[in-house]
Structure formats: structure tokens, C-alpha cells
C-alpha atoms as an extended CHARMM CRD file, in Angstrom:
* protein
*
       217  EXT
         1         1  LYS       CA              0.2670000000       -3.3270000000        9.1430000000  PROA      1               0.0000000000
         2         2  SER       CA              0.0840000000       -7.0160000000        9.8780000000  PROA      2               0.0000000000
         3         3  ARG       CA              2.4650000000       -8.7460000000        7.4800000000  PROA      3               0.0000000000
         4         4  SER       CA              0.3980000000      -11.9350000000        7.5340000000  PROA      4               0.0000000000
         5         5  ARG       CA             -3.1300000000      -10.5510000000        7.5410000000  PROA      5               0.0000000000
         6         6  LEU       CA             -4.8070000000      -12.2700000000        4.6000000000  PROA      6               0.0000000000
         7         7  ARG       CA             -6.3910000000      -15.6990000000        4.4960000000  PROA      7               0.0000000000
         8         8  PRO       CA             -6.2660000000      -17.8770000000        1.3510000000  PROA      8               0.0000000000
         9         9  TYR       CA             -9.4590000000      -17.9230000000       -0.7000000000  PROA      9               0.0000000000
        10        10  ALA       CA            -10.7820000000      -20.1950000000       -3.3910000000  PROA      10              0.0000000000
        11        11  GLN       CA             -9.9190000000      -18.9050000000       -6.8300000000  PROA      11              0.0000000000
        12        12  SER       CA            -12.7460000000      -17.6600000000       -9.0020000000  PROA      12              0.0000000000
        13        13  GLN       CA            -12.6350000000      -16.3940000000      -12.5620000000  PROA      13              0.0000000000
        14        14  CYS       CA            -12.7270000000      -12.8910000000      -11.1460000000  PROA      14              0.0000000000
        15        15  ALA       CA             -9.6950000000      -13.6500000000       -8.9700000000  PROA      15              0.0000000000
        16        16  GLN       CA             -7.8330000000      -15.0600000000      -11.9650000000  PROA      16              0.0000000000
        17        17  ARG       CA             -8.4960000000      -11.8880000000      -13.9600000000  PROA      17              0.0000000000
        18        18  GLN       CA             -7.3330000000       -9.8340000000      -11.0030000000  PROA      18              0.0000000000
        19        19  ARG       CA             -4.1480000000      -11.9060000000      -10.7000000000  PROA      19              0.0000000000
        20        20  ARG       CA             -3.1950000000      -11.1620000000      -14.3090000000  PROA      20              0.0000000000
        21        21  ARG       CA             -3.6440000000       -7.4490000000      -13.6870000000  PROA      21              0.0000000000
        22        22  MET       CA             -1.6760000000       -7.6150000000      -10.4240000000  PROA      22              0.0000000000
        23        23  ARG       CA              1.2500000000       -9.2230000000      -12.2500000000  PROA      23              0.0000000000
        24        24  ALA       CA              1.1330000000       -6.4030000000      -14.7710000000  PROA      24              0.0000000000
        25        25  ASN       CA              2.0650000000       -3.8690000000      -12.0890000000  PROA      25              0.0000000000
        26        26  ALA       CA              5.2670000000       -5.7450000000      -11.1360000000  PROA      26              0.0000000000
        27        27  ASN       CA              7.2690000000       -3.5180000000      -13.5030000000  PROA      27              0.0000000000
        28        28  LEU       CA              5.2550000000       -0.3290000000      -12.9690000000  PROA      28              0.0000000000
        29        29  VAL       CA              6.4440000000        2.9720000000      -11.4860000000  PROA      29              0.0000000000
        30        30  ILE       CA              3.8220000000        5.6290000000      -10.7090000000  PROA      30              0.0000000000
        31        31  VAL       CA              5.1890000000        9.1620000000      -10.6100000000  PROA      31              0.0000000000
        32        32  GLY       CA              3.5280000000       12.0100000000       -8.7240000000  PROA      32              0.0000000000
        33        33  ASP       CA              4.6570000000       15.5060000000       -7.7470000000  PROA      33              0.0000000000
        34        34  LYS       CA              6.1970000000       14.5750000000       -4.3810000000  PROA      34              0.0000000000
        35        35  THR       CA              6.4240000000       10.8110000000       -4.5610000000  PROA      35              0.0000000000
        36        36  LYS       CA              7.1810000000        7.8380000000       -6.7500000000  PROA      36              0.0000000000
        37        37  LEU       CA              5.5360000000        4.4710000000       -6.1570000000  PROA      37              0.0000000000
        38        38  VAL       CA              7.7600000000        1.5470000000       -7.1160000000  PROA      38              0.0000000000
        39        39  PRO       CA              7.1130000000       -2.2100000000       -6.8010000000  PROA      39              0.0000000000
        40        40  TYR       CA              8.5130000000       -3.8260000000       -3.6560000000  PROA      40              0.0000000000
        41        41  ARG       CA             11.6270000000       -5.6860000000       -4.8180000000  PROA      41              0.0000000000
        42        42  GLU       CA             14.4670000000       -7.5500000000       -3.0910000000  PROA      42              0.0000000000
        43        43  GLU       CA             16.6780000000       -4.4890000000       -3.2120000000  PROA      43              0.0000000000
        44        44  HSD       CA             14.2480000000       -2.6430000000       -0.9230000000  PROA      44              0.0000000000
        45        45  VAL       CA             14.2210000000       -5.2870000000        1.8030000000  PROA      45              0.0000000000
        46        46  PRO       CA             17.2640000000       -4.2020000000        3.8780000000  PROA      46              0.0000000000
        47        47  ARG       CA             15.9410000000       -0.6620000000        4.3180000000  PROA      47              0.0000000000
        48        48  TYR       CA             12.4160000000       -1.9440000000        4.9670000000  PROA      48              0.0000000000
        49        49  HSD       CA             13.7950000000       -4.3450000000        7.5700000000  PROA      49              0.0000000000
        50        50  ALA       CA             15.5890000000       -1.4640000000        9.3110000000  PROA      50              0.0000000000
        51        51  TRP       CA             12.2880000000        0.4290000000        9.5580000000  PROA      51              0.0000000000
        52        52  MET       CA             10.5320000000       -2.5760000000       11.0280000000  PROA      52              0.0000000000
        53        53  ALA       CA             13.1240000000       -2.8320000000       13.7990000000  PROA      53              0.0000000000
        54        54  ASP       CA             11.6020000000        0.3200000000       15.3150000000  PROA      54              0.0000000000
        55        55  PRO       CA              9.2520000000       -0.7130000000       18.1840000000  PROA      55              0.0000000000
        56        56  ALA       CA              7.0050000000        2.2840000000       17.5040000000  PROA      56              0.0000000000
        57        57  ILE       CA              6.5040000000        1.2390000000       13.8680000000  PROA      57              0.0000000000
        58        58  LEU       CA              5.8890000000       -2.3800000000       14.8830000000  PROA      58              0.0000000000
        59        59  GLU       CA              3.1870000000       -1.2360000000       17.2910000000  PROA      59              0.0000000000
        60        60  ALA       CA              1.6140000000        1.2050000000       14.8360000000  PROA      60              0.0000000000
        61        61  THR       CA              1.4740000000       -1.4230000000       12.0840000000  PROA      61              0.0000000000
        62        62  ALA       CA              0.4630000000       -4.3700000000       14.3150000000  PROA      62              0.0000000000
        63        63  SER       CA              3.4960000000       -6.3040000000       13.0590000000  PROA      63              0.0000000000
        64        64  GLU       CA              5.8360000000       -8.8580000000       14.5500000000  PROA      64              0.0000000000
        65        65  PRO       CA              9.6270000000       -8.4610000000       14.3510000000  PROA      65              0.0000000000
        66        66  LEU       CA             11.2780000000      -10.5850000000       11.6640000000  PROA      66              0.0000000000
        67        67  SER       CA             14.8600000000      -11.5580000000       10.9370000000  PROA      67              0.0000000000
        68        68  LEU       CA             16.3740000000      -10.2160000000        7.7110000000  PROA      68              0.0000000000
        69        69  GLU       CA             16.0450000000      -13.6870000000        6.1630000000  PROA      69              0.0000000000
        70        70  GLN       CA             12.3690000000      -13.8130000000        7.1490000000  PROA      70              0.0000000000
        71        71  GLU       CA             11.8890000000      -10.3240000000        5.6870000000  PROA      71              0.0000000000
        72        72  PHE       CA             13.2610000000      -11.5210000000        2.3290000000  PROA      72              0.0000000000
        73        73  ASP       CA             10.8830000000      -14.4910000000        2.4700000000  PROA      73              0.0000000000
        74        74  MET       CA              7.9870000000      -12.1630000000        3.2980000000  PROA      74              0.0000000000
        75        75  GLN       CA              8.8230000000       -9.9470000000        0.3240000000  PROA      75              0.0000000000
        76        76  LYS       CA              8.6010000000      -12.9630000000       -1.9960000000  PROA      76              0.0000000000
        77        77  THR       CA              5.2970000000      -14.0010000000       -0.4180000000  PROA      77              0.0000000000
        78        78  TRP       CA              3.8240000000      -10.5360000000       -0.9260000000  PROA      78              0.0000000000
        79        79  ARG       CA              5.1870000000      -10.3490000000       -4.4790000000  PROA      79              0.0000000000
        80        80  ASP       CA              3.4510000000      -13.6100000000       -5.4500000000  PROA      80              0.0000000000
        81        81  ASP       CA              0.1600000000      -13.0650000000       -3.5780000000  PROA      81              0.0000000000
        82        82  GLU       CA             -2.6320000000      -12.1810000000       -6.0100000000  PROA      82              0.0000000000
        83        83  ASP       CA             -4.6160000000      -10.5860000000       -3.1700000000  PROA      83              0.0000000000
        84        84  LYS       CA             -2.0070000000       -7.9320000000       -2.3520000000  PROA      84              0.0000000000
        85        85  CYS       CA             -0.7240000000       -4.9280000000       -4.2470000000  PROA      85              0.0000000000
        86        86  THR       CA              2.3000000000       -3.2330000000       -2.6690000000  PROA      86              0.0000000000
        87        87  PHE       CA              4.3830000000       -0.2320000000       -3.6590000000  PROA      87              0.0000000000
        88        88  ILE       CA              7.3430000000        1.3530000000       -1.9140000000  PROA      88              0.0000000000
        89        89  VAL       CA              6.9090000000        5.1170000000       -1.5370000000  PROA      89              0.0000000000
        90        90  LEU       CA              9.9050000000        7.1850000000       -2.6400000000  PROA      90              0.0000000000
        91        91  ASP       CA             10.2770000000       10.7720000000       -1.4150000000  PROA      91              0.0000000000
        92        92  ARG       CA             11.4360000000       12.7290000000       -4.4530000000  PROA      92              0.0000000000
        93        93  ALA       CA             12.8280000000       15.5250000000       -2.2560000000  PROA      93              0.0000000000
        94        94  LEU       CA             15.1840000000       13.3460000000       -0.2190000000  PROA      94              0.0000000000
        95        95  PRO       CA             18.8420000000       13.3400000000       -1.2260000000  PROA      95              0.0000000000
        96        96  GLY       CA             19.8190000000       10.0690000000       -2.8400000000  PROA      96              0.0000000000
        97        97  ASP       CA             21.9670000000        7.7730000000       -0.7240000000  PROA      97              0.0000000000
        98        98  THR       CA             22.2820000000        5.3210000000       -3.6210000000  PROA      98              0.0000000000
        99        99  THR       CA             22.7890000000        5.5310000000       -7.3640000000  PROA      99              0.0000000000
       100       100  ASP       CA             19.6840000000        3.3870000000       -7.9240000000  PROA      100             0.0000000000
       101       101  PRO       CA             16.8200000000        5.7990000000       -8.6960000000  PROA      101             0.0000000000
       102       102  HSD       CA             14.2820000000        3.2260000000       -7.4820000000  PROA      102             0.0000000000
       103       103  GLN       CA             15.8390000000        3.0070000000       -4.0170000000  PROA      103             0.0000000000
       104       104  ALA       CA             16.8350000000        6.6220000000       -3.4190000000  PROA      104             0.0000000000
       105       105  GLY       CA             14.4890000000        8.4090000000       -1.0530000000  PROA      105             0.0000000000
       106       106  MET       CA             12.7320000000        5.3200000000        0.3480000000  PROA      106             0.0000000000
       107       107  ALA       CA             10.0950000000        6.7020000000        2.7150000000  PROA      107             0.0000000000
       108       108  GLY       CA              7.4420000000        4.0330000000        3.3260000000  PROA      108             0.0000000000
       109       109  ASP       CA              4.9180000000        1.8290000000        1.5820000000  PROA      109             0.0000000000
       110       110  VAL       CA              1.3080000000        1.8210000000        0.4170000000  PROA      110             0.0000000000
       111       111  ASN       CA             -0.7560000000       -1.3540000000        0.0980000000  PROA      111             0.0000000000
       112       112  LEU       CA             -4.0000000000       -2.8020000000       -1.1450000000  PROA      112             0.0000000000
       113       113  PHE       CA             -5.5360000000       -5.9930000000        0.2400000000  PROA      113             0.0000000000
       114       114  PHE       CA             -8.2590000000       -7.7330000000       -1.7640000000  PROA      114             0.0000000000
       115       115  ASN       CA            -10.0540000000       -9.3810000000        1.1470000000  PROA      115             0.0000000000
       116       116  GLU       CA            -13.4180000000      -10.0000000000       -0.5370000000  PROA      116             0.0000000000
       117       117  PRO       CA            -13.2080000000      -13.2520000000       -2.5360000000  PROA      117             0.0000000000
       118       118  GLU       CA            -16.3670000000      -12.5540000000       -4.5350000000  PROA      118             0.0000000000
       119       119  ASP       CA            -15.9170000000       -8.8170000000       -5.0710000000  PROA      119             0.0000000000
       120       120  LYS       CA            -12.5220000000       -7.6420000000       -6.3110000000  PROA      120             0.0000000000
       121       121  SER       CA            -13.8150000000       -4.0960000000       -6.7240000000  PROA      121             0.0000000000
       122       122  VAL       CA            -13.3440000000       -3.6940000000       -2.9500000000  PROA      122             0.0000000000
       123       123  ALA       CA             -9.8750000000       -3.2170000000       -1.4790000000  PROA      123             0.0000000000
       124       124  GLU       CA             -8.5230000000       -2.4140000000        1.9480000000  PROA      124             0.0000000000
       125       125  ILE       CA             -5.9120000000        0.3420000000        1.7230000000  PROA      125             0.0000000000
       126       126  GLU       CA             -3.1610000000        1.3810000000        4.0940000000  PROA      126             0.0000000000
       127       127  ILE       CA             -0.1490000000        3.6750000000        4.1650000000  PROA      127             0.0000000000
       128       128  MET       CA              3.0660000000        3.8320000000        6.1910000000  PROA      128             0.0000000000
       129       129  ILE       CA              5.5390000000        6.7200000000        6.0640000000  PROA      129             0.0000000000
       130       130  ALA       CA              8.3970000000        5.2500000000        8.0690000000  PROA      130             0.0000000000
       131       131  GLU       CA             11.1300000000        7.7830000000        7.2730000000  PROA      131             0.0000000000
       132       132  PRO       CA             10.9460000000       10.6320000000        9.8460000000  PROA      132             0.0000000000
       133       133  ARG       CA             12.2320000000       13.2180000000        7.3190000000  PROA      133             0.0000000000
       134       134  SER       CA              9.2910000000       12.4350000000        5.0340000000  PROA      134             0.0000000000
       135       135  ARG       CA              6.4710000000       12.8750000000        7.5400000000  PROA      135             0.0000000000
       136       136  ARG       CA              4.0220000000       15.7780000000        7.7050000000  PROA      136             0.0000000000
       137       137  ARG       CA              4.8610000000       16.9120000000        4.1860000000  PROA      137             0.0000000000
       138       138  GLY       CA              1.8350000000       15.5630000000        2.3140000000  PROA      138             0.0000000000
       139       139  LEU       CA              3.5130000000       12.3980000000        1.0170000000  PROA      139             0.0000000000
       140       140  ALA       CA              0.9950000000       10.0310000000        2.5920000000  PROA      140             0.0000000000
       141       141  GLN       CA             -1.9210000000       11.8930000000        1.0580000000  PROA      141             0.0000000000
       142       142  GLU       CA             -0.3770000000       11.9400000000       -2.4110000000  PROA      142             0.0000000000
       143       143  ALA       CA              0.6670000000        8.2710000000       -2.2460000000  PROA      143             0.0000000000
       144       144  LEU       CA             -2.8670000000        7.2640000000       -1.2750000000  PROA      144             0.0000000000
       145       145  ARG       CA             -4.3400000000        9.3280000000       -4.1070000000  PROA      145             0.0000000000
       146       146  LEU       CA             -1.9310000000        7.7900000000       -6.6210000000  PROA      146             0.0000000000
       147       147  MET       CA             -2.6660000000        4.2690000000       -5.4050000000  PROA      147             0.0000000000
       148       148  MET       CA             -6.4360000000        4.7380000000       -5.4950000000  PROA      148             0.0000000000
       149       149  ALA       CA             -6.3910000000        6.3880000000       -8.9200000000  PROA      149             0.0000000000
       150       150  TYR       CA             -4.2550000000        3.5570000000      -10.3040000000  PROA      150             0.0000000000
       151       151  ALA       CA             -6.3630000000        0.8500000000       -8.6640000000  PROA      151             0.0000000000
       152       152  ALA       CA             -9.6180000000        2.3560000000       -9.8940000000  PROA      152             0.0000000000
       153       153  GLU       CA             -8.3470000000        2.8440000000      -13.4280000000  PROA      153             0.0000000000
       154       154  SER       CA             -6.3220000000       -0.3490000000      -13.8790000000  PROA      154             0.0000000000
       155       155  LEU       CA             -7.6160000000       -2.8690000000      -11.3300000000  PROA      155             0.0000000000
       156       156  GLY       CA            -11.3230000000       -2.0680000000      -11.3500000000  PROA      156             0.0000000000
       157       157  CYS       CA            -11.5060000000       -0.9610000000       -7.7010000000  PROA      157             0.0000000000
       158       158  ARG       CA            -14.5450000000        1.1040000000       -6.7940000000  PROA      158             0.0000000000
       159       159  ARG       CA            -14.5960000000        0.9620000000       -2.9820000000  PROA      159             0.0000000000
       160       160  PHE       CA            -11.6650000000        1.4580000000       -0.6310000000  PROA      160             0.0000000000
       161       161  VAL       CA            -11.7410000000        0.5500000000        3.0540000000  PROA      161             0.0000000000
       162       162  ALA       CA             -9.3100000000        1.7770000000        5.7220000000  PROA      162             0.0000000000
       163       163  LYS       CA             -9.0230000000        0.1580000000        9.1630000000  PROA      163             0.0000000000
       164       164  ILE       CA             -7.4710000000        2.5900000000       11.6260000000  PROA      164             0.0000000000
       165       165  GLY       CA             -6.7600000000        2.4030000000       15.3380000000  PROA      165             0.0000000000
       166       166  GLN       CA             -9.1290000000        4.5900000000       17.3410000000  PROA      166             0.0000000000
       167       167  ALA       CA             -6.1830000000        6.3280000000       19.0020000000  PROA      167             0.0000000000
       168       168  ASN       CA             -4.4580000000        7.1390000000       15.6970000000  PROA      168             0.0000000000
       169       169  VAL       CA             -5.7640000000       10.6730000000       15.3720000000  PROA      169             0.0000000000
       170       170  ALA       CA             -3.3550000000       11.6470000000       12.5870000000  PROA      170             0.0000000000
       171       171  SER       CA             -4.3870000000        8.7440000000       10.3250000000  PROA      171             0.0000000000
       172       172  LEU       CA             -8.0810000000        9.3130000000       10.9970000000  PROA      172             0.0000000000
       173       173  GLY       CA             -7.6400000000       12.9460000000        9.9740000000  PROA      173             0.0000000000
       174       174  LEU       CA             -5.6650000000       11.9720000000        6.8620000000  PROA      174             0.0000000000
       175       175  PHE       CA             -8.3370000000        9.6210000000        5.5660000000  PROA      175             0.0000000000
       176       176  ARG       CA            -11.1280000000       12.0950000000        6.3620000000  PROA      176             0.0000000000
       177       177  LYS       CA             -9.3120000000       14.7030000000        4.2580000000  PROA      177             0.0000000000
       178       178  LEU       CA             -9.4060000000       12.2380000000        1.3740000000  PROA      178             0.0000000000
       179       179  GLY       CA            -13.1730000000       11.8560000000        1.7400000000  PROA      179             0.0000000000
       180       180  PHE       CA            -13.3500000000        8.6160000000        3.7030000000  PROA      180             0.0000000000
       181       181  ARG       CA            -16.3110000000        8.2590000000        6.0430000000  PROA      181             0.0000000000
       182       182  GLU       CA            -16.6660000000        6.0440000000        9.0830000000  PROA      182             0.0000000000
       183       183  PHE       CA            -19.1030000000        3.1570000000        8.6870000000  PROA      183             0.0000000000
       184       184  LYS       CA            -18.1960000000        0.8220000000       11.5430000000  PROA      184             0.0000000000
       185       185  ARG       CA            -16.2740000000        0.4980000000       14.7970000000  PROA      185             0.0000000000
       186       186  VAL       CA            -14.7750000000       -2.7800000000       15.9320000000  PROA      186             0.0000000000
       187       187  GLU       CA            -14.3520000000       -2.3250000000       19.6590000000  PROA      187             0.0000000000
       188       188  VAL       CA            -12.5600000000       -5.6190000000       20.2310000000  PROA      188             0.0000000000
       189       189  PHE       CA             -9.6850000000       -4.3580000000       18.0330000000  PROA      189             0.0000000000
       190       190  SER       CA            -10.1860000000       -0.6550000000       18.9030000000  PROA      190             0.0000000000
       191       191  GLU       CA            -10.5360000000        0.0270000000       15.1660000000  PROA      191             0.0000000000
       192       192  VAL       CA            -12.4520000000        2.5570000000       13.1200000000  PROA      192             0.0000000000
       193       193  HSD       CA            -13.4680000000        1.3100000000        9.6570000000  PROA      193             0.0000000000
       194       194  MET       CA            -13.8180000000        3.9810000000        6.9630000000  PROA      194             0.0000000000
       195       195  LYS       CA            -14.7120000000        3.7790000000        3.2820000000  PROA      195             0.0000000000
       196       196  LEU       CA            -14.5750000000        5.7910000000        0.0820000000  PROA      196             0.0000000000
       197       197  GLU       CA            -16.5090000000        4.8530000000       -3.0610000000  PROA      197             0.0000000000
       198       198  PHE       CA            -16.2060000000        6.0260000000       -6.6610000000  PROA      198             0.0000000000
       199       199  ALA       CA            -18.8990000000        5.8170000000       -9.2990000000  PROA      199             0.0000000000
       200       200  GLY       CA            -17.0910000000        7.5870000000      -12.1440000000  PROA      200             0.0000000000
       201       201  ASP       CA            -13.5860000000        8.7480000000      -13.0020000000  PROA      201             0.0000000000
       202       202  ALA       CA            -11.6190000000        8.2330000000       -9.8000000000  PROA      202             0.0000000000
       203       203  ALA       CA             -8.4480000000        9.9120000000      -11.0950000000  PROA      203             0.0000000000
       204       204  ALA       CA            -10.3990000000       13.0620000000      -11.9540000000  PROA      204             0.0000000000
       205       205  ALA       CA            -12.2350000000       12.9820000000       -8.6330000000  PROA      205             0.0000000000
       206       206  LEU       CA             -8.9490000000       12.6040000000       -6.7740000000  PROA      206             0.0000000000
       207       207  LYS       CA             -7.3210000000       15.4150000000       -8.8020000000  PROA      207             0.0000000000
       208       208  THR       CA             -4.1590000000       13.3760000000       -9.0780000000  PROA      208             0.0000000000
       209       209  PRO       CA             -1.6920000000       14.1520000000      -11.8710000000  PROA      209             0.0000000000
       210       210  MET       CA              0.4650000000       11.1180000000      -12.4730000000  PROA      210             0.0000000000
       211       211  THR       CA              2.6300000000        9.4780000000      -15.0970000000  PROA      211             0.0000000000
       212       212  PHE       CA              3.8460000000        5.9040000000      -15.5520000000  PROA      212             0.0000000000
       213       213  GLU       CA              7.2390000000        4.4810000000      -16.3900000000  PROA      213             0.0000000000
       214       214  PRO       CA              8.7890000000        0.9970000000      -16.3480000000  PROA      214             0.0000000000
       215       215  TYR       CA             10.8990000000       -0.1400000000      -13.3810000000  PROA      215             0.0000000000
       216       216  ASP       CA             13.2030000000       -2.2710000000      -15.5330000000  PROA      216             0.0000000000
       217       217  ARG       CA             14.3940000000       -0.4090000000      -18.6030000000  PROA      217             0.0000000000
């Protein structure tokens, strides 16, 4: 993921409504069977920074290396950006290496980018499972389902777009399993663009049991 992908857009009434809803998720935890999605807070930055020191992850996410101080600044930028929605993915099966239940089992992140200034029902979606112990166990699929169900139900999203490198066979297969279909190729970036649209109850269509709880109690 590029950590500076989005361009600023003029604010519309739709964007202002979206911003209020985005702020509402700042204290939200989404609980699934295998994963928990928690808002990206300062306490997650050191572990996130350690992941992003891996050259393979930098290449896979089209990111630039940052210092720890820059990573803290980036977290604040993402937190305050009305056109992003970010959750840290927790692996519920990992042994806790901290007493904080919202840091234990950190495995990756899942993100939405609202790139269309005039249509906030469209969001680009992406997933990263950075923790090797959490890969190939269905966490990415569940985290994507939870994020889409939440975004459809609470943020009014109806179309999700994924931009995937042509050589990333695993990610292409993952999104196809979720029902995404290719609609465009961007050869200059070697990207495949895929989309998934919902007309009715997205949570039911995604067959995603989930519960909600507050981050700060």
C-alpha cells in the first residue's frame, strides 16, 4: 500500500456527512470468528513500523521506508483523513505478547480509500497480513468481509474496488473468491482492477457474523 496515495479533494456535503461517520468508527472494534478489527492508534505504530522495515512488504505494498517518528506522523495523518478508514487486524489465535487486548495478536491492516469526491458509495479496499504466523489461515478473507459488511451497513458503501499487481497471484485469487471481477487493467502500473457491488444487504450476502464493542471502555 502506498502510504501517501490520496489527493486532497474539495469538500462537499456528502464528504462532510462521510467525515462524521468516519469519526464515529474511531472507537469501534469489529469482532469476527478469527479476527478483530481495531482502529489504528499510536500504540500500534511500533509494531507496524517493524513490519514496514521488511523489504518484501515495502515492495508488495508500494511503500517507502519511514523513520519511527515519520510513522507516528503518518498514523496521525491517516487518523484525521476523512477519505481513509483503517483498522489493524488482530489474529485471535495468536498468543498475546502484551496485556493490552487491542494490541495482542497484531497481524496486519485493512483499509478503505474514498477516492471519488462526488460518490462516497465507492471505496478502494486493500488488505495486508504482515505477520507470517497469520498467513494462509483465512484471516485476510474474514477481515475483508468484516470491513465490507461494516462499510456497506454504516458508511453507505455499495461498490468496492481492489487494485492488485498482475504478478500477485495469491491476492488475485483471494479477491476472486470474494466475488470480485476484473474490469480494467492498467499496464503502466502492471495492475488489475477488480470490483464488487452490492444492491441489498451486504452483511447477509457476505455471510459475515460479527459483533461490535468499544475500543475505550
